[in-house]
PDB file of C-alpha atoms in Angstrom:
ATOM      1  CA  MET A 110      12.200  -9.145  14.857  1.00  0.00           C
ATOM      2  CA  PRO A 111      10.104 -10.365  11.902  1.00  0.00           C
ATOM      3  CA  GLY A 112      10.640  -9.443   8.315  1.00  0.00           C
ATOM      4  CA  ASP A 113      13.314  -7.846   6.194  1.00  0.00           C
ATOM      5  CA  ARG A 114      14.695  -4.825   8.058  1.00  0.00           C
ATOM      6  CA  ARG A 115      16.475  -3.136   5.171  1.00  0.00           C
ATOM      7  CA  PHE A 116      13.768  -0.456   5.192  1.00  0.00           C
ATOM      8  CA  GLU A 117      13.694   2.536   7.522  1.00  0.00           C
ATOM      9  CA  GLY A 118      10.890   4.718   8.846  1.00  0.00           C
ATOM     10  CA  PRO A 119       8.885   6.849   9.010  1.00  0.00           C
ATOM     11  CA  SER A 120       6.439   4.858   6.876  1.00  0.00           C
ATOM     12  CA  ASP A 121       3.173   5.930   5.201  1.00  0.00           C
ATOM     13  CA  LEU A 122       1.377   3.038   3.517  1.00  0.00           C
ATOM     14  CA  HIS A 123      -1.661   4.759   1.962  1.00  0.00           C
ATOM     15  CA  LEU A 124      -1.014   7.227  -0.872  1.00  0.00           C
ATOM     16  CA  HIS A 125      -2.934   7.912  -4.116  1.00  0.00           C
ATOM     17  CA  SER A 126      -1.879   9.222  -7.523  1.00  0.00           C
ATOM     18  CA  VAL A 127      -3.573  10.123 -10.802  1.00  0.00           C
ATOM     19  CA  HIS A 128      -3.731   6.388 -11.510  1.00  0.00           C
ATOM     20  CA  SER A 129      -6.883   6.531  -9.385  1.00  0.00           C
ATOM     21  CA  ASP A 130      -8.300   9.631  -7.696  1.00  0.00           C
ATOM     22  CA  GLY A 131      -5.207  11.568  -6.654  1.00  0.00           C
ATOM     23  CA  THR A 132      -4.188  14.782  -8.383  1.00  0.00           C
ATOM     24  CA  GLU A 133      -0.440  14.117  -8.766  1.00  0.00           C
ATOM     25  CA  SER A 134       1.605  11.681 -10.810  1.00  0.00           C
ATOM     26  CA  ALA A 135       3.039   8.681  -8.989  1.00  0.00           C
ATOM     27  CA  ALA A 136       6.483  10.281  -9.106  1.00  0.00           C
ATOM     28  CA  GLN A 137       5.143  13.541  -7.667  1.00  0.00           C
ATOM     29  CA  VAL A 138       3.466  11.622  -4.838  1.00  0.00           C
ATOM     30  CA  MET A 139       6.776   9.980  -3.976  1.00  0.00           C
ATOM     31  CA  ALA A 140       8.525  13.358  -4.037  1.00  0.00           C
ATOM     32  CA  ALA A 141       5.864  14.836  -1.746  1.00  0.00           C
ATOM     33  CA  ALA A 142       6.284  11.924   0.666  1.00  0.00           C
ATOM     34  CA  HIS A 143      10.066  12.302   0.692  1.00  0.00           C
ATOM     35  CA  SER A 144       9.868  16.066   1.257  1.00  0.00           C
ATOM     36  CA  ARG A 145       7.870  15.411   4.434  1.00  0.00           C
ATOM     37  CA  GLY A 146      10.485  13.046   5.828  1.00  0.00           C
ATOM     38  CA  LEU A 147       9.048   9.661   4.860  1.00  0.00           C
ATOM     39  CA  ARG A 148      11.432   6.848   4.026  1.00  0.00           C
ATOM     40  CA  THR A 149       9.109   3.882   3.358  1.00  0.00           C
ATOM     41  CA  VAL A 150       5.973   4.354   1.280  1.00  0.00           C
ATOM     42  CA  ALA A 151       3.205   2.444  -0.490  1.00  0.00           C
ATOM     43  CA  LEU A 152       1.220   3.560  -3.522  1.00  0.00           C
ATOM     44  CA  THR A 153      -2.336   2.291  -3.000  1.00  0.00           C
ATOM     45  CA  ASP A 154      -4.392   3.493  -5.934  1.00  0.00           C
ATOM     46  CA  HIS A 155      -7.942   2.160  -6.192  1.00  0.00           C
ATOM     47  CA  ASP A 156      -8.255  -1.215  -7.937  1.00  0.00           C
ATOM     48  CA  THR A 157      -5.097  -0.820 -10.034  1.00  0.00           C
ATOM     49  CA  THR A 158      -1.358  -1.424  -9.988  1.00  0.00           C
ATOM     50  CA  SER A 159      -0.640   0.742 -13.034  1.00  0.00           C
ATOM     51  CA  GLY A 160       1.377   3.281 -11.021  1.00  0.00           C
ATOM     52  CA  TRP A 161       3.747   0.816  -9.370  1.00  0.00           C
ATOM     53  CA  ALA A 162       6.662   1.030 -11.827  1.00  0.00           C
ATOM     54  CA  GLU A 163       6.757   4.843 -11.875  1.00  0.00           C
ATOM     55  CA  ALA A 164       6.370   5.072  -8.104  1.00  0.00           C
ATOM     56  CA  ALA A 165       9.046   2.456  -7.419  1.00  0.00           C
ATOM     57  CA  GLU A 166      11.570   4.179  -9.659  1.00  0.00           C
ATOM     58  CA  ALA A 167      10.879   7.580  -8.099  1.00  0.00           C
ATOM     59  CA  ALA A 168      10.866   6.295  -4.518  1.00  0.00           C
ATOM     60  CA  THR A 169      14.119   4.356  -4.778  1.00  0.00           C
ATOM     61  CA  SER A 170      15.855   7.202  -6.595  1.00  0.00           C
ATOM     62  CA  LEU A 171      15.054   9.331  -3.533  1.00  0.00           C
ATOM     63  CA  GLY A 172      16.423   6.703  -1.155  1.00  0.00           C
ATOM     64  CA  MET A 173      13.020   5.408  -0.034  1.00  0.00           C
ATOM     65  CA  THR A 174      11.740   1.837   0.186  1.00  0.00           C
ATOM     66  CA  PHE A 175       8.670   1.154  -1.953  1.00  0.00           C
ATOM     67  CA  ILE A 176       5.930  -1.229  -0.778  1.00  0.00           C
ATOM     68  CA  PRO A 177       3.660  -2.257  -3.697  1.00  0.00           C
ATOM     69  CA  GLY A 178       0.025  -1.836  -2.681  1.00  0.00           C
ATOM     70  CA  MET A 179      -3.554  -1.170  -3.734  1.00  0.00           C
ATOM     71  CA  GLU A 180      -6.882  -0.118  -2.224  1.00  0.00           C
ATOM     72  CA  LEU A 181      -9.407  -2.723  -3.332  1.00  0.00           C
ATOM     73  CA  SER A 182     -13.094  -1.802  -3.484  1.00  0.00           C
ATOM     74  CA  ALA A 183     -15.344  -4.169  -1.508  1.00  0.00           C
ATOM     75  CA  ARG A 184     -18.711  -4.152   0.230  1.00  0.00           C
ATOM     76  CA  ASN A 185     -20.447  -5.410   3.332  1.00  0.00           C
ATOM     77  CA  ASP A 186     -24.112  -5.664   2.332  1.00  0.00           C
ATOM     78  CA  TRP A 187     -24.830  -2.129   1.033  1.00  0.00           C
ATOM     79  CA  ARG A 188     -21.890  -0.466   2.796  1.00  0.00           C
ATOM     80  CA  SER A 189     -18.668   0.322   0.983  1.00  0.00           C
ATOM     81  CA  VAL A 190     -15.507  -1.192   2.491  1.00  0.00           C
ATOM     82  CA  HIS A 191     -11.996  -0.412   1.289  1.00  0.00           C
ATOM     83  CA  LEU A 192      -9.349  -3.093   1.661  1.00  0.00           C
ATOM     84  CA  LEU A 193      -5.695  -2.134   1.524  1.00  0.00           C
ATOM     85  CA  ALA A 194      -3.628  -4.912  -0.033  1.00  0.00           C
ATOM     86  CA  TYR A 195       0.154  -5.096   0.200  1.00  0.00           C
ATOM     87  CA  LEU A 196       2.788  -7.236  -1.537  1.00  0.00           C
ATOM     88  CA  PHE A 197       0.374  -9.308  -3.614  1.00  0.00           C
ATOM     89  CA  ASP A 198       1.125 -10.821  -7.008  1.00  0.00           C
ATOM     90  CA  PRO A 199      -0.201  -8.302  -9.565  1.00  0.00           C
ATOM     91  CA  ASP A 200      -0.550 -11.092 -12.141  1.00  0.00           C
ATOM     92  CA  ASP A 201      -2.674 -13.373  -9.969  1.00  0.00           C
ATOM     93  CA  VAL A 202      -5.513 -14.475 -12.254  1.00  0.00           C
ATOM     94  CA  GLY A 203      -8.346 -14.324  -9.722  1.00  0.00           C
ATOM     95  CA  LEU A 204      -7.477 -10.961  -8.227  1.00  0.00           C
ATOM     96  CA  ARG A 205      -6.690  -9.381 -11.581  1.00  0.00           C
ATOM     97  CA  ALA A 206     -10.042 -10.481 -13.012  1.00  0.00           C
ATOM     98  CA  GLU A 207     -11.871  -8.930 -10.061  1.00  0.00           C
ATOM     99  CA  MET A 208      -9.906  -5.682 -10.396  1.00  0.00           C
ATOM    100  CA  GLU A 209     -10.860  -5.470 -14.070  1.00  0.00           C
ATOM    101  CA  ARG A 210     -14.507  -6.135 -13.281  1.00  0.00           C
ATOM    102  CA  ILE A 211     -14.531  -3.347 -10.683  1.00  0.00           C
ATOM    103  CA  ARG A 212     -12.830  -0.861 -13.017  1.00  0.00           C
ATOM    104  CA  ASP A 213     -15.106  -1.704 -15.950  1.00  0.00           C
ATOM    105  CA  ASP A 214     -18.200  -1.188 -13.814  1.00  0.00           C
ATOM    106  CA  ARG A 215     -16.827   2.090 -12.460  1.00  0.00           C
ATOM    107  CA  ILE A 216     -16.619   3.424 -16.009  1.00  0.00           C
ATOM    108  CA  GLY A 217     -20.219   2.509 -16.782  1.00  0.00           C
ATOM    109  CA  ARG A 218     -21.375   3.935 -13.478  1.00  0.00           C
ATOM    110  CA  ALA A 219     -19.484   7.191 -14.055  1.00  0.00           C
ATOM    111  CA  GLU A 220     -20.981   7.530 -17.528  1.00  0.00           C
ATOM    112  CA  ARG A 221     -24.499   7.061 -16.132  1.00  0.00           C
ATOM    113  CA  ILE A 222     -23.893   9.672 -13.425  1.00  0.00           C
ATOM    114  CA  VAL A 223     -22.536  12.161 -15.941  1.00  0.00           C
ATOM    115  CA  ARG A 224     -25.513  11.655 -18.255  1.00  0.00           C
ATOM    116  CA  SER A 225     -27.855  12.365 -15.355  1.00  0.00           C
ATOM    117  CA  ILE A 226     -25.954  15.451 -14.225  1.00  0.00           C
ATOM    118  CA  GLY A 227     -25.684  16.622 -17.829  1.00  0.00           C
ATOM    119  CA  ARG A 228     -29.449  16.934 -18.052  1.00  0.00           C
ATOM    120  CA  ASP A 229     -29.325  19.695 -15.434  1.00  0.00           C
ATOM    121  CA  TYR A 230     -25.790  21.115 -15.657  1.00  0.00           C
ATOM    122  CA  PRO A 231     -23.337  21.815 -18.522  1.00  0.00           C
ATOM    123  CA  LEU A 232     -21.247  18.657 -17.974  1.00  0.00           C
ATOM    124  CA  THR A 233     -20.145  16.068 -20.556  1.00  0.00           C
ATOM    125  CA  TRP A 234     -18.204  12.799 -20.498  1.00  0.00           C
ATOM    126  CA  ASP A 235     -15.346  14.542 -22.313  1.00  0.00           C
ATOM    127  CA  ASP A 236     -15.083  16.921 -19.343  1.00  0.00           C
ATOM    128  CA  VAL A 237     -14.537  13.928 -17.037  1.00  0.00           C
ATOM    129  CA  VAL A 238     -12.045  12.233 -19.355  1.00  0.00           C
ATOM    130  CA  ALA A 239     -10.020  15.452 -19.352  1.00  0.00           C
ATOM    131  CA  GLN A 240      -9.667  15.136 -15.560  1.00  0.00           C
ATOM    132  CA  THR A 241      -8.674  11.458 -15.604  1.00  0.00           C
ATOM    133  CA  GLY A 242      -5.089  10.221 -15.839  1.00  0.00           C
ATOM    134  CA  ASP A 243      -3.947   7.513 -18.257  1.00  0.00           C
ATOM    135  CA  ASN A 244      -4.985   4.044 -17.039  1.00  0.00           C
ATOM    136  CA  ALA A 245      -6.676   5.620 -14.027  1.00  0.00           C
ATOM    137  CA  THR A 246      -9.570   3.964 -12.230  1.00  0.00           C
ATOM    138  CA  VAL A 247     -12.418   6.372 -13.045  1.00  0.00           C
ATOM    139  CA  GLY A 248     -14.466   7.469 -10.060  1.00  0.00           C
ATOM    140  CA  ARG A 249     -16.632  10.199  -8.621  1.00  0.00           C
ATOM    141  CA  PRO A 250     -13.588  12.345  -7.731  1.00  0.00           C
ATOM    142  CA  HIS A 251     -12.936  12.770 -11.461  1.00  0.00           C
ATOM    143  CA  ILE A 252     -16.528  13.895 -11.946  1.00  0.00           C
ATOM    144  CA  ALA A 253     -16.013  16.304  -9.053  1.00  0.00           C
ATOM    145  CA  ASP A 254     -12.892  17.690 -10.718  1.00  0.00           C
ATOM    146  CA  ALA A 255     -14.819  18.134 -13.961  1.00  0.00           C
ATOM    147  CA  LEU A 256     -17.529  20.058 -12.095  1.00  0.00           C
ATOM    148  CA  VAL A 257     -14.821  22.295 -10.628  1.00  0.00           C
ATOM    149  CA  ALA A 258     -13.180  22.812 -14.021  1.00  0.00           C
ATOM    150  CA  ARG A 259     -16.554  23.809 -15.447  1.00  0.00           C
ATOM    151  CA  GLY A 260     -17.059  26.326 -12.650  1.00  0.00           C
ATOM    152  CA  ILE A 261     -20.187  24.580 -11.418  1.00  0.00           C
ATOM    153  CA  VAL A 262     -18.729  24.071  -7.919  1.00  0.00           C
ATOM    154  CA  ALA A 263     -15.736  25.578  -6.130  1.00  0.00           C
ATOM    155  CA  ASP A 264     -13.901  22.395  -5.132  1.00  0.00           C
ATOM    156  CA  ARG A 265     -14.211  18.644  -4.596  1.00  0.00           C
ATOM    157  CA  GLY A 266     -15.688  19.158  -1.161  1.00  0.00           C
ATOM    158  CA  GLU A 267     -18.581  21.215  -2.494  1.00  0.00           C
ATOM    159  CA  ALA A 268     -19.147  18.677  -5.280  1.00  0.00           C
ATOM    160  CA  PHE A 269     -19.490  15.812  -2.817  1.00  0.00           C
ATOM    161  CA  ASP A 270     -21.616  17.873  -0.438  1.00  0.00           C
ATOM    162  CA  THR A 271     -24.038  18.835  -3.200  1.00  0.00           C
ATOM    163  CA  ILE A 272     -24.339  17.360  -6.689  1.00  0.00           C
ATOM    164  CA  LEU A 273     -22.513  14.089  -5.948  1.00  0.00           C
ATOM    165  CA  SER A 274     -24.211  13.438  -2.628  1.00  0.00           C
ATOM    166  CA  PRO A 275     -26.894  10.705  -2.618  1.00  0.00           C
ATOM    167  CA  GLY A 276     -29.571  13.224  -1.690  1.00  0.00           C
ATOM    168  CA  TYR A 277     -29.278  15.067  -5.013  1.00  0.00           C
ATOM    169  CA  GLY A 278     -30.505  12.115  -7.047  1.00  0.00           C
ATOM    170  CA  TYR A 279     -27.488  11.565  -9.296  1.00  0.00           C
ATOM    171  CA  TYR A 280     -25.774   8.917  -7.175  1.00  0.00           C
ATOM    172  CA  GLU A 281     -25.348   5.372  -8.515  1.00  0.00           C
ATOM    173  CA  GLY A 282     -23.653   2.425  -6.876  1.00  0.00           C
ATOM    174  CA  HIS A 283     -20.906   0.381  -8.506  1.00  0.00           C
ATOM    175  CA  TYR A 284     -19.918  -3.262  -8.426  1.00  0.00           C
ATOM    176  CA  ALA A 285     -17.614  -4.375  -5.619  1.00  0.00           C
ATOM    177  CA  PRO A 286     -17.006  -7.881  -4.278  1.00  0.00           C
ATOM    178  CA  ASP A 287     -18.193  -8.966  -0.870  1.00  0.00           C
ATOM    179  CA  ILE A 288     -15.525  -8.214   1.726  1.00  0.00           C
ATOM    180  CA  GLY A 289     -15.079 -11.929   2.430  1.00  0.00           C
ATOM    181  CA  LEU A 290     -14.305 -12.606  -1.224  1.00  0.00           C
ATOM    182  CA  ALA A 291     -11.987  -9.588  -1.336  1.00  0.00           C
ATOM    183  CA  VAL A 292      -9.944 -10.938   1.592  1.00  0.00           C
ATOM    184  CA  ASP A 293      -9.841 -14.400  -0.012  1.00  0.00           C
ATOM    185  CA  LEU A 294      -8.560 -12.968  -3.301  1.00  0.00           C
ATOM    186  CA  VAL A 295      -5.813 -10.876  -1.704  1.00  0.00           C
ATOM    187  CA  VAL A 296      -4.628 -13.773   0.472  1.00  0.00           C
ATOM    188  CA  ALA A 297      -4.670 -16.169  -2.505  1.00  0.00           C
ATOM    189  CA  ALA A 298      -2.462 -13.678  -4.385  1.00  0.00           C
ATOM    190  CA  GLY A 299       0.092 -13.742  -1.561  1.00  0.00           C
ATOM    191  CA  GLY A 300      -0.953 -10.324  -0.279  1.00  0.00           C
ATOM    192  CA  VAL A 301      -1.505  -8.784   3.130  1.00  0.00           C
ATOM    193  CA  PRO A 302      -5.072  -7.428   3.557  1.00  0.00           C
ATOM    194  CA  VAL A 303      -5.711  -4.528   5.960  1.00  0.00           C
ATOM    195  CA  VAL A 304      -9.078  -2.773   6.303  1.00  0.00           C
ATOM    196  CA  ALA A 305      -8.699   0.914   5.429  1.00  0.00           C
ATOM    197  CA  HIS A 306     -10.168   3.590   7.746  1.00  0.00           C
ATOM    198  CA  PRO A 307     -12.428   0.957   9.353  1.00  0.00           C
ATOM    199  CA  THR A 308     -14.428   3.163  11.690  1.00  0.00           C
ATOM    200  CA  PRO A 309     -15.080   6.617  10.209  1.00  0.00           C
ATOM    201  CA  HIS A 310     -18.592   6.802  11.643  1.00  0.00           C
ATOM    202  CA  GLY A 311     -18.118   5.091  14.984  1.00  0.00           C
ATOM    203  CA  ARG A 312     -19.269   1.679  16.063  1.00  0.00           C
ATOM    204  CA  ALA A 313     -22.694   1.991  14.419  1.00  0.00           C
ATOM    205  CA  ARG A 314     -21.179   1.874  10.918  1.00  0.00           C
ATOM    206  CA  MET A 315     -18.296  -0.463  11.722  1.00  0.00           C
ATOM    207  CA  MET A 316     -18.403  -4.041  10.474  1.00  0.00           C
ATOM    208  CA  ALA A 317     -19.869  -6.328  13.135  1.00  0.00           C
ATOM    209  CA  ILE A 318     -17.413  -8.112  15.417  1.00  0.00           C
ATOM    210  CA  PRO A 319     -18.600 -11.617  14.364  1.00  0.00           C
ATOM    211  CA  LEU A 320     -17.944 -10.670  10.718  1.00  0.00           C
ATOM    212  CA  LEU A 321     -14.506  -9.333  11.615  1.00  0.00           C
ATOM    213  CA  GLU A 322     -13.760 -12.598  13.417  1.00  0.00           C
ATOM    214  CA  ARG A 323     -14.661 -14.539  10.262  1.00  0.00           C
ATOM    215  CA  LEU A 324     -12.484 -12.272   8.119  1.00  0.00           C
ATOM    216  CA  ILE A 325      -9.564 -12.756  10.489  1.00  0.00           C
ATOM    217  CA  GLY A 326     -10.063 -16.491  10.082  1.00  0.00           C
ATOM    218  CA  LYS A 327      -9.792 -16.001   6.300  1.00  0.00           C
ATOM    219  CA  GLY A 328      -6.501 -14.139   6.680  1.00  0.00           C
ATOM    220  CA  LEU A 329      -7.385 -10.501   7.352  1.00  0.00           C
ATOM    221  CA  ALA A 330      -4.126  -9.125   8.724  1.00  0.00           C
ATOM    222  CA  GLY A 331      -5.225  -5.960  10.492  1.00  0.00           C
ATOM    223  CA  PHE A 332      -6.702  -2.476  10.508  1.00  0.00           C
ATOM    224  CA  GLU A 333      -5.643   1.021   9.529  1.00  0.00           C
ATOM    225  CA  LEU A 334      -6.419   2.551  12.918  1.00  0.00           C
ATOM    226  CA  ASP A 335      -4.382   5.755  12.764  1.00  0.00           C
ATOM    227  CA  HIS A 336      -6.294   7.657  10.089  1.00  0.00           C
ATOM    228  CA  ARG A 337      -7.875  11.083  10.407  1.00  0.00           C
ATOM    229  CA  GLU A 338     -11.385   9.755   9.620  1.00  0.00           C
ATOM    230  CA  ASN A 339     -11.539   7.093  12.341  1.00  0.00           C
ATOM    231  CA  THR A 340     -13.470   7.899  15.502  1.00  0.00           C
ATOM    232  CA  GLU A 341     -11.949   7.402  18.939  1.00  0.00           C
ATOM    233  CA  GLU A 342     -14.885   5.215  19.964  1.00  0.00           C
ATOM    234  CA  GLY A 343     -14.417   2.934  16.985  1.00  0.00           C
ATOM    235  CA  LYS A 344     -10.679   2.682  17.514  1.00  0.00           C
ATOM    236  CA  ARG A 345     -11.192   1.618  21.135  1.00  0.00           C
ATOM    237  CA  VAL A 346     -13.470  -1.202  20.026  1.00  0.00           C
ATOM    238  CA  LEU A 347     -11.103  -2.369  17.319  1.00  0.00           C
ATOM    239  CA  ARG A 348      -8.109  -2.252  19.664  1.00  0.00           C
ATOM    240  CA  THR A 349      -9.725  -5.064  21.638  1.00  0.00           C
ATOM    241  CA  VAL A 350      -9.989  -7.129  18.445  1.00  0.00           C
ATOM    242  CA  VAL A 351      -6.379  -6.311  17.542  1.00  0.00           C
ATOM    243  CA  ASP A 352      -5.134  -7.344  20.979  1.00  0.00           C
ATOM    244  CA  ALA A 353      -7.161 -10.556  21.012  1.00  0.00           C
ATOM    245  CA  HIS A 354      -5.742 -11.707  17.657  1.00  0.00           C
ATOM    246  CA  ASP A 355      -2.325 -10.006  17.589  1.00  0.00           C
ATOM    247  CA  LEU A 356      -3.216  -8.145  14.399  1.00  0.00           C
ATOM    248  CA  ILE A 357      -1.252  -5.615  12.381  1.00  0.00           C
ATOM    249  CA  VAL A 358      -2.070  -1.935  12.994  1.00  0.00           C
ATOM    250  CA  THR A 359      -1.170   0.683  10.411  1.00  0.00           C
ATOM    251  CA  GLY A 360      -1.249   4.466  10.352  1.00  0.00           C
ATOM    252  CA  SER A 361      -1.452   6.393   7.103  1.00  0.00           C
ATOM    253  CA  SER A 362      -2.295   9.703   5.514  1.00  0.00           C
ATOM    254  CA  ASP A 363      -4.551   8.603   2.625  1.00  0.00           C
ATOM    255  CA  TYR A 364      -2.868  11.362   0.611  1.00  0.00           C
ATOM    256  CA  HIS A 365      -4.635  12.460  -2.604  1.00  0.00           C
ATOM    257  CA  GLY A 366      -2.647  15.548  -3.549  1.00  0.00           C
ATOM    258  CA  LEU A 367      -5.006  18.497  -3.861  1.00  0.00           C
ATOM    259  CA  GLY A 368      -7.985  16.144  -3.734  1.00  0.00           C
ATOM    260  CA  LYS A 369      -8.005  16.051   0.078  1.00  0.00           C
ATOM    261  CA  PRO A 370      -6.400  18.081   2.877  1.00  0.00           C
ATOM    262  CA  ASN A 371      -4.512  14.978   4.090  1.00  0.00           C
ATOM    263  CA  LEU A 372      -0.713  15.334   4.058  1.00  0.00           C
ATOM    264  CA  PRO A 373       1.939  12.604   3.693  1.00  0.00           C
ATOM    265  CA  GLY A 374       3.157  11.399   7.059  1.00  0.00           C
ATOM    266  CA  GLU A 375       0.348  12.895   9.145  1.00  0.00           C
ATOM    267  CA  ASN A 376      -0.085   9.326  10.423  1.00  0.00           C
ATOM    268  CA  THR A 377       2.586   6.650  10.120  1.00  0.00           C
ATOM    269  CA  THR A 378       3.064   2.918  10.628  1.00  0.00           C
ATOM    270  CA  SER A 379       5.616   1.664  13.142  1.00  0.00           C
ATOM    271  CA  ASP A 380       8.729  -0.168  11.962  1.00  0.00           C
ATOM    272  CA  ASP A 381       7.617  -3.339  13.735  1.00  0.00           C
ATOM    273  CA  MET A 382       4.297  -3.359  11.868  1.00  0.00           C
ATOM    274  CA  VAL A 383       5.967  -2.675   8.512  1.00  0.00           C
ATOM    275  CA  ALA A 384       8.308  -5.591   9.211  1.00  0.00           C
ATOM    276  CA  ARG A 385       5.326  -7.840   9.902  1.00  0.00           C
ATOM    277  CA  ILE A 386       3.704  -6.847   6.602  1.00  0.00           C
ATOM    278  CA  ILE A 387       6.928  -7.589   4.720  1.00  0.00           C
ATOM    279  CA  ALA A 388       7.320 -10.942   6.474  1.00  0.00           C
ATOM    280  CA  ARG A 389       3.726 -11.916   5.668  1.00  0.00           C
ATOM    281  CA  GLY A 390       3.566 -10.872   2.017  1.00  0.00           C
ATOM    282  CA  THR A 391       4.607 -13.504  -0.526  1.00  0.00           C
ATOM    283  CA  GLY A 392       3.187 -12.218  -3.821  1.00  0.00           C
ATOM    284  CA  THR A 393       5.892  -9.642  -4.458  1.00  0.00           C
ATOM    285  CA  ARG A 394       8.679  -7.955  -2.496  1.00  0.00           C
ATOM    286  CA  PRO A 395       9.506  -4.421  -1.360  1.00  0.00           C
ATOM    287  CA  ILE A 396      11.772  -2.476  -3.668  1.00  0.00           C
ATOM    288  CA  TYR A 397      14.753  -1.029  -1.851  1.00  0.00           C
ATOM    289  CA  PRO A 398      16.908   1.952  -2.821  1.00  0.00           C
TER     290      PRO A 398
END
């Protein structure tokens, strides 16, 4: 069996804290995961590793194995693609520079959105800052939380369905690297790249098979197939790609605390697949209890 088997399942490899767009501290996320029976976990905040130390300490103190991770913003033409990255070197120069570029652009984008909304609603940048954790990657969820705190909308869902939806005129894009470059950077940093929730809108919105083949050639390790947003049709298509290339398949909750209804452990990754991730990653190592 591949990899270091000192870990034990169940395993959830997609969890978010206040270091990006979750609503709980990294330690609280680990406690929530443990309370639902998980024993191996990854913190995968957007474009940052700032929660790793807190999460690792909390996870191991609870007897869980911690897998360092991140959800890297990327794009395929105009479509957003999220790339989960595991066990990469957080000090890799190329990847770190790209992470900083993404985060810096997110701040400017968020400020522009807030200025636009502020012309029509009582919302300020200070309101958003108040909803953002220290060293967090600022994003639209923080604007949504500010709209809730102001009483303009009832919850994040209403914010994204109304004011923050593209149809309302306040939406702005943000910088993200091409998905090919994103895979290259993660692999160069010794990491294991896995496409997050790759088929939430069925085959029509899925990356084209020839592109996926090229990404696999670059070192794409697999897909997060067991995720509540994936469609059955899309998963069937991607299973054929997985089988043809013997790829890694993960299952995860994409937990955000109160930011989403997702719960830790609602989908999990098999022990064999976790072992393959550990065996493949060379940038850093799991942290065991």
